[in-house]
Amino acid sequence: MEQSLRVFITVAKTRHFSRAAEELHMTQPAVSQQIRSLENRYHTRLLERNNKSVQLTPAGEILLREGLEILNQYARMERLIQDLTHSASGPLSIGASYTFGEYVLPRILSSFCTRYEQIDPKVTIHNTKRIGEGVVRREMDIGIVEGELSHPQLEMKPVADDELVLVVPSNHPLAEQKEVKASELRGERWILREPGSGTREAADRLFRGAELTPDTILEFGSTQVIKESVETGLGIAVLSSWSIRKELLLGTLCSLRVQDVPMRRHFYTLTRATSFRTKAMDLFLAFLRQELRRRTLPSC
């Protein structure tokens, strides 16, 4: 069953029998036999075939979604059993939202991999919502996000503080101030992350708390692009202090606080609430907390 699922998922992803056979190092007739075996098992067609490619039937869509989760469970089961008799080793799938994944995680992972050479981390960076979904579906062992999520299958724990600040170019009229009133921001063009990200959620809270309605909002899916856009004078932004350390040192950006509107949040770890944890997961979570205690928020 496991082998048939792997074959089916490869065909479903490549949309082609010959490409799947090549990727799996199998003959095309052997691939076709595995698919027929599954279709006979479930008494329904899983794929619609034509000369150029294959398409999933509704039953095939279900098998692809659920089959991916089953294979992830197989992999976790094997790692848990190996943990009983071996030292921590093998793959560790980490999902991180953009701010943490791009500006905090790399240094921590570098130290972790030096200490635990037998553990092989794989990192996926996406917005908070997508990371939560990945942990629920067992595509990721651990998630680290900056936005709160509520899901019965997720265990969420704070691991570090994060302060968000107003970011302006160094030649902006407000750049010399450490703190501004919300009324001084009226008429500004805002450059923000997309809905679903933790940073966008913080910006929306700022607008509600300051009773501020932006005239113009530009949405970008990358913190780096937002920083570069602010540097050119395109607009102002709300970003994590962790993400602008280099620009503050270079003097290309300035950070300000908004009077009477605190913007602090937590970074959280996500794990499945009902799953056993591998040794690699426990080691990484302990190491992460230790390293974050040693690191302080950058000075604004």
Short mmCIF file of C-alpha atoms in Angstrom, two decimals:
data_model
loop_
_atom_site.label_atom_id
_atom_site.label_comp_id
_atom_site.label_asym_id
_atom_site.label_seq_id
_atom_site.Cartn_x
_atom_site.Cartn_y
_atom_site.Cartn_z
CA MET A 1 0.00 0.00 0.00
CA GLU A 2 2.78 2.44 0.91
CA GLN A 3 4.60 1.85 -2.38
CA SER A 4 1.39 2.23 -4.39
CA LEU A 5 0.67 5.53 -2.64
CA ARG A 6 4.15 6.81 -3.42
CA VAL A 7 3.71 5.90 -7.08
CA PHE A 8 0.27 7.49 -7.27
CA ILE A 9 1.43 10.72 -5.62
CA THR A 10 4.40 10.97 -7.99
CA VAL A 11 2.13 10.48 -11.01
CA ALA A 12 -0.33 13.04 -9.59
CA LYS A 13 2.42 15.61 -9.10
CA THR A 14 4.18 15.09 -12.44
CA ARG A 15 0.88 14.57 -14.34
CA HIS A 16 2.69 12.08 -16.52
CA PHE A 17 3.34 8.32 -16.30
CA SER A 18 6.71 8.35 -18.05
CA ARG A 19 8.04 11.24 -15.94
CA ALA A 20 6.87 9.52 -12.78
CA ALA A 21 8.55 6.27 -13.89
CA GLU A 22 11.79 8.13 -14.51
CA GLU A 23 11.66 9.86 -11.13
CA LEU A 24 10.88 6.60 -9.32
CA HIS A 25 13.43 4.55 -11.31
CA MET A 26 10.67 2.19 -12.42
CA THR A 27 9.37 1.02 -15.78
CA GLN A 28 6.24 2.69 -17.09
CA PRO A 29 4.27 -0.63 -17.09
CA ALA A 30 5.19 -1.09 -13.41
CA VAL A 31 3.86 2.38 -12.63
CA SER A 32 0.63 1.65 -14.53
CA GLN A 33 0.23 -1.61 -12.59
CA GLN A 34 0.50 0.21 -9.24
CA ILE A 35 -2.18 2.70 -10.32
CA ARG A 36 -4.49 -0.10 -11.52
CA SER A 37 -4.00 -1.86 -8.19
CA LEU A 38 -5.20 1.23 -6.31
CA GLU A 39 -8.14 1.75 -8.64
CA ASN A 40 -9.17 -1.90 -8.18
CA ARG A 41 -8.83 -1.53 -4.42
CA TYR A 42 -11.18 1.48 -4.32
CA HIS A 43 -13.39 0.42 -7.25
CA THR A 44 -13.11 3.80 -8.95
CA ARG A 45 -10.94 5.68 -11.39
CA LEU A 46 -8.32 7.90 -9.83
CA LEU A 47 -6.80 9.38 -12.99
CA GLU A 48 -8.16 10.48 -16.35
CA ARG A 49 -5.57 9.62 -18.99
CA ASN A 50 -4.92 11.23 -22.38
CA ASN A 51 -2.00 11.30 -24.80
CA LYS A 52 -0.32 14.31 -23.21
CA SER A 53 -0.96 14.12 -19.47
CA VAL A 54 -3.18 12.78 -16.71
CA GLN A 55 -5.76 14.61 -14.60
CA LEU A 56 -7.03 13.72 -11.15
CA THR A 57 -10.61 12.60 -10.73
CA PRO A 58 -12.50 13.76 -7.58
CA ALA A 59 -11.51 10.45 -5.95
CA GLY A 60 -7.92 11.06 -7.03
CA GLU A 61 -7.95 14.50 -5.40
CA ILE A 62 -9.02 12.90 -2.12
CA LEU A 63 -6.36 10.19 -2.34
CA LEU A 64 -3.65 12.75 -3.09
CA ARG A 65 -4.55 14.92 -0.10
CA GLU A 66 -5.00 12.07 2.37
CA GLY A 67 -2.17 9.99 0.91
CA LEU A 68 0.35 12.76 1.52
CA GLU A 69 -0.66 12.83 5.18
CA ILE A 70 -0.44 9.04 5.45
CA LEU A 71 3.10 9.02 4.04
CA ASN A 72 4.08 11.78 6.45
CA GLN A 73 2.74 9.62 9.28
CA TYR A 74 4.75 6.63 8.03
CA ALA A 75 7.91 8.73 8.06
CA ARG A 76 7.22 10.00 11.58
CA MET A 77 6.52 6.46 12.81
CA GLU A 78 9.87 5.24 11.46
CA ARG A 79 11.73 8.14 13.09
CA LEU A 80 10.03 7.55 16.45
CA ILE A 81 10.97 3.88 16.39
CA GLN A 82 14.56 4.71 15.42
CA ASP A 83 14.69 7.19 18.30
CA LEU A 84 14.27 4.32 20.77
CA THR A 85 17.60 2.77 19.87
CA HIS A 86 19.62 5.50 18.17
CA SER A 87 20.81 9.01 18.88
CA ALA A 88 18.87 11.88 17.31
CA SER A 89 19.36 11.94 13.56
CA GLY A 90 17.55 12.21 10.27
CA PRO A 91 15.26 14.85 8.74
CA LEU A 92 13.61 17.66 10.67
CA SER A 93 11.02 19.69 8.80
CA ILE A 94 10.73 23.28 10.07
CA GLY A 95 8.21 25.83 8.83
CA ALA A 96 8.76 29.49 9.64
CA SER A 97 6.87 32.64 8.83
CA TYR A 98 8.78 35.25 6.87
CA THR A 99 10.14 37.50 9.61
CA PHE A 100 11.45 34.68 11.76
CA GLY A 101 12.51 32.48 8.86
CA GLU A 102 14.48 35.16 7.05
CA TYR A 103 15.94 37.22 9.89
CA VAL A 104 16.19 35.08 13.04
CA LEU A 105 16.26 31.39 12.11
CA PRO A 106 19.41 31.27 9.90
CA ARG A 107 21.86 32.04 12.74
CA ILE A 108 20.11 29.66 15.11
CA LEU A 109 20.12 26.87 12.54
CA SER A 110 23.80 27.41 11.84
CA SER A 111 24.66 26.81 15.51
CA PHE A 112 22.20 23.91 15.78
CA CYS A 113 23.63 22.07 12.77
CA THR A 114 27.16 22.49 14.12
CA ARG A 115 26.15 20.84 17.39
CA TYR A 116 23.87 18.14 15.94
CA GLU A 117 25.48 17.07 12.69
CA GLN A 118 23.27 13.99 12.25
CA ILE A 119 20.07 16.01 12.11
CA ASP A 120 19.14 17.30 8.66
CA PRO A 121 16.78 20.33 8.83
CA LYS A 122 14.57 21.26 5.91
CA VAL A 123 13.09 24.76 6.10
CA THR A 124 9.90 26.06 4.48
CA ILE A 125 9.17 29.79 4.69
CA HIS A 126 5.63 31.05 4.19
CA ASN A 127 3.05 33.19 5.96
CA THR A 128 1.66 32.31 9.39
CA LYS A 129 -1.56 30.76 8.09
CA ARG A 130 0.22 28.47 5.63
CA ILE A 131 2.74 27.30 8.24
CA GLY A 132 -0.09 26.41 10.60
CA GLU A 133 -1.77 24.39 7.86
CA GLY A 134 1.51 22.58 7.13
CA VAL A 135 1.92 21.51 10.75
CA VAL A 136 -1.71 20.32 10.95
CA ARG A 137 -1.23 18.24 7.78
CA ARG A 138 2.07 16.85 9.11
CA GLU A 139 4.01 18.38 6.22
CA MET A 140 6.13 20.12 8.86
CA ASP A 141 7.31 18.88 12.26
CA ILE A 142 7.62 22.33 13.84
CA GLY A 143 6.32 25.77 12.92
CA ILE A 144 7.61 29.12 14.15
CA VAL A 145 5.29 32.04 13.50
CA GLU A 146 4.59 35.60 14.62
CA GLY A 147 0.80 35.50 14.44
CA GLU A 148 -1.63 33.72 16.74
CA LEU A 149 -3.56 30.75 15.37
CA SER A 150 -6.43 28.84 16.90
CA HIS A 151 -6.76 25.20 15.88
CA PRO A 152 -7.68 22.15 18.00
CA GLN A 153 -4.80 20.14 16.53
CA LEU A 154 -2.12 22.76 17.23
CA GLU A 155 -0.10 23.34 20.38
CA MET A 156 1.13 26.93 20.39
CA LYS A 157 3.78 28.26 22.80
CA PRO A 158 5.46 31.70 22.93
CA VAL A 159 9.26 31.60 22.57
CA ALA A 160 10.37 35.21 22.10
CA ASP A 161 9.19 38.81 22.00
CA ASP A 162 9.08 40.90 18.87
CA GLU A 163 8.57 44.65 18.65
CA LEU A 164 7.12 46.14 15.50
CA VAL A 165 8.02 49.68 14.53
CA LEU A 166 7.08 52.29 11.99
CA VAL A 167 9.75 52.33 9.28
CA VAL A 168 10.52 55.39 7.15
CA PRO A 169 13.34 56.34 4.76
CA SER A 170 16.23 58.26 6.29
CA ASN A 171 15.24 61.48 4.43
CA HIS A 172 11.60 61.38 5.56
CA PRO A 173 10.36 64.52 7.42
CA LEU A 174 9.63 62.35 10.48
CA ALA A 175 12.93 60.46 10.41
CA GLU A 176 14.56 62.46 13.21
CA GLN A 177 11.75 61.71 15.66
CA LYS A 178 11.74 58.72 17.98
CA GLU A 179 7.97 58.81 18.46
CA VAL A 180 5.12 60.22 16.38
CA LYS A 181 1.42 60.84 16.86
CA ALA A 182 -0.98 58.83 14.74
CA SER A 183 -2.38 62.08 13.35
CA GLU A 184 1.03 62.82 11.78
CA LEU A 185 0.69 59.73 9.59
CA ARG A 186 -2.44 60.77 7.75
CA GLY A 187 -1.97 60.99 4.01
CA GLU A 188 1.01 58.60 3.97
CA ARG A 189 1.28 55.76 1.48
CA TRP A 190 1.65 52.45 3.34
CA ILE A 191 3.61 49.45 2.09
CA LEU A 192 2.40 46.32 3.86
CA ARG A 193 2.60 42.55 3.80
CA GLU A 194 -0.30 40.54 2.43
CA PRO A 195 -3.33 39.52 4.53
CA GLY A 196 -2.60 36.29 6.38
CA SER A 197 0.86 37.35 7.53
CA GLY A 198 1.61 38.13 11.17
CA THR A 199 3.17 41.47 10.24
CA ARG A 200 0.04 42.56 8.36
CA GLU A 201 -2.07 41.57 11.34
CA ALA A 202 0.05 43.89 13.53
CA ALA A 203 -0.32 46.76 11.05
CA ASP A 204 -4.10 46.32 11.01
CA ARG A 205 -4.10 46.46 14.83
CA LEU A 206 -2.16 49.74 14.63
CA PHE A 207 -4.77 51.24 12.32
CA ARG A 208 -7.61 50.16 14.59
CA GLY A 209 -5.88 51.34 17.78
CA ALA A 210 -4.94 54.70 16.28
CA GLU A 211 -8.27 55.09 14.47
CA LEU A 212 -6.27 55.59 11.31
CA THR A 213 -7.61 54.82 7.83
CA PRO A 214 -4.82 54.76 5.23
CA ASP A 215 -5.56 56.49 1.93
CA THR A 216 -3.26 54.16 -0.04
CA ILE A 217 -1.96 50.67 0.74
CA LEU A 218 0.48 48.74 -1.44
CA GLU A 219 0.75 45.02 -0.66
CA PHE A 220 3.97 43.06 -1.18
CA GLY A 221 4.68 39.43 -0.28
CA SER A 222 8.29 40.02 0.73
CA THR A 223 9.77 41.94 3.65
CA GLN A 224 12.94 42.56 1.65
CA VAL A 225 10.97 44.19 -1.17
CA ILE A 226 9.10 46.33 1.37
CA LYS A 227 12.37 47.55 2.91
CA GLU A 228 13.84 48.42 -0.47
CA SER A 229 10.63 50.22 -1.46
CA VAL A 230 10.68 52.29 1.74
CA GLU A 231 14.32 53.15 1.12
CA THR A 232 13.39 54.61 -2.28
CA GLY A 233 10.70 56.80 -0.70
CA LEU A 234 7.73 54.88 -2.11
CA GLY A 235 6.00 54.83 1.27
CA ILE A 236 6.25 53.86 4.94
CA ALA A 237 5.81 50.46 6.57
CA VAL A 238 5.29 48.49 9.77
CA LEU A 239 8.02 45.88 10.22
CA SER A 240 9.65 43.78 12.90
CA SER A 241 12.70 45.28 14.61
CA TRP A 242 14.51 42.01 13.86
CA SER A 243 14.13 42.57 10.11
CA ILE A 244 15.72 46.04 9.88
CA ARG A 245 18.86 45.68 12.00
CA LYS A 246 21.21 45.98 9.03
CA GLU A 247 19.41 48.99 7.55
CA LEU A 248 19.43 50.81 10.90
CA LEU A 249 23.19 50.30 11.15
CA LEU A 250 23.69 51.52 7.57
CA GLY A 251 21.40 54.51 8.16
CA THR A 252 19.17 53.83 5.14
CA LEU A 253 16.03 53.40 7.27
CA CYS A 254 14.78 54.92 10.50
CA SER A 255 12.37 53.39 13.00
CA LEU A 256 9.77 55.21 15.06
CA ARG A 257 7.19 54.28 17.66
CA VAL A 258 3.59 55.47 17.44
CA GLN A 259 2.53 57.35 20.57
CA ASP A 260 0.09 55.45 22.80
CA VAL A 261 -0.06 52.51 20.40
CA PRO A 262 2.33 49.75 21.56
CA MET A 263 3.17 47.20 18.89
CA ARG A 264 4.62 44.13 20.53
CA ARG A 265 3.89 40.51 19.82
CA HIS A 266 5.32 37.04 20.39
CA PHE A 267 6.99 34.50 18.19
CA TYR A 268 5.31 31.12 18.77
CA THR A 269 6.28 27.52 18.15
CA LEU A 270 3.66 25.23 16.62
CA THR A 271 3.50 21.47 16.98
CA ARG A 272 0.67 18.99 16.59
CA ALA A 273 -1.09 18.71 19.92
CA THR A 274 -1.73 14.98 19.65
CA SER A 275 1.56 13.77 18.14
CA PHE A 276 4.60 12.14 19.67
CA ARG A 277 7.73 14.23 19.26
CA THR A 278 10.97 12.83 17.88
CA LYS A 279 14.28 13.40 19.66
CA ALA A 280 15.27 15.77 16.88
CA MET A 281 12.17 17.88 17.54
CA ASP A 282 12.77 18.01 21.29
CA LEU A 283 16.43 18.92 20.81
CA PHE A 284 15.60 21.69 18.36
CA LEU A 285 12.82 23.18 20.52
CA ALA A 286 15.11 23.24 23.58
CA PHE A 287 17.98 24.71 21.56
CA LEU A 288 15.67 27.34 20.04
CA ARG A 289 14.48 28.55 23.44
CA GLN A 290 18.03 28.65 24.78
CA GLU A 291 19.33 30.67 21.83
CA LEU A 292 16.42 33.12 21.86
CA ARG A 293 16.99 33.82 25.57
CA ARG A 294 20.54 34.81 24.69
CA ARG A 295 19.48 37.11 21.86
CA THR A 296 17.82 40.43 22.60
CA LEU A 297 15.67 42.62 20.45
CA PRO A 298 17.70 45.04 18.30
CA SER A 299 17.90 48.59 19.54
CA CYS A 300 15.70 51.09 17.79
#
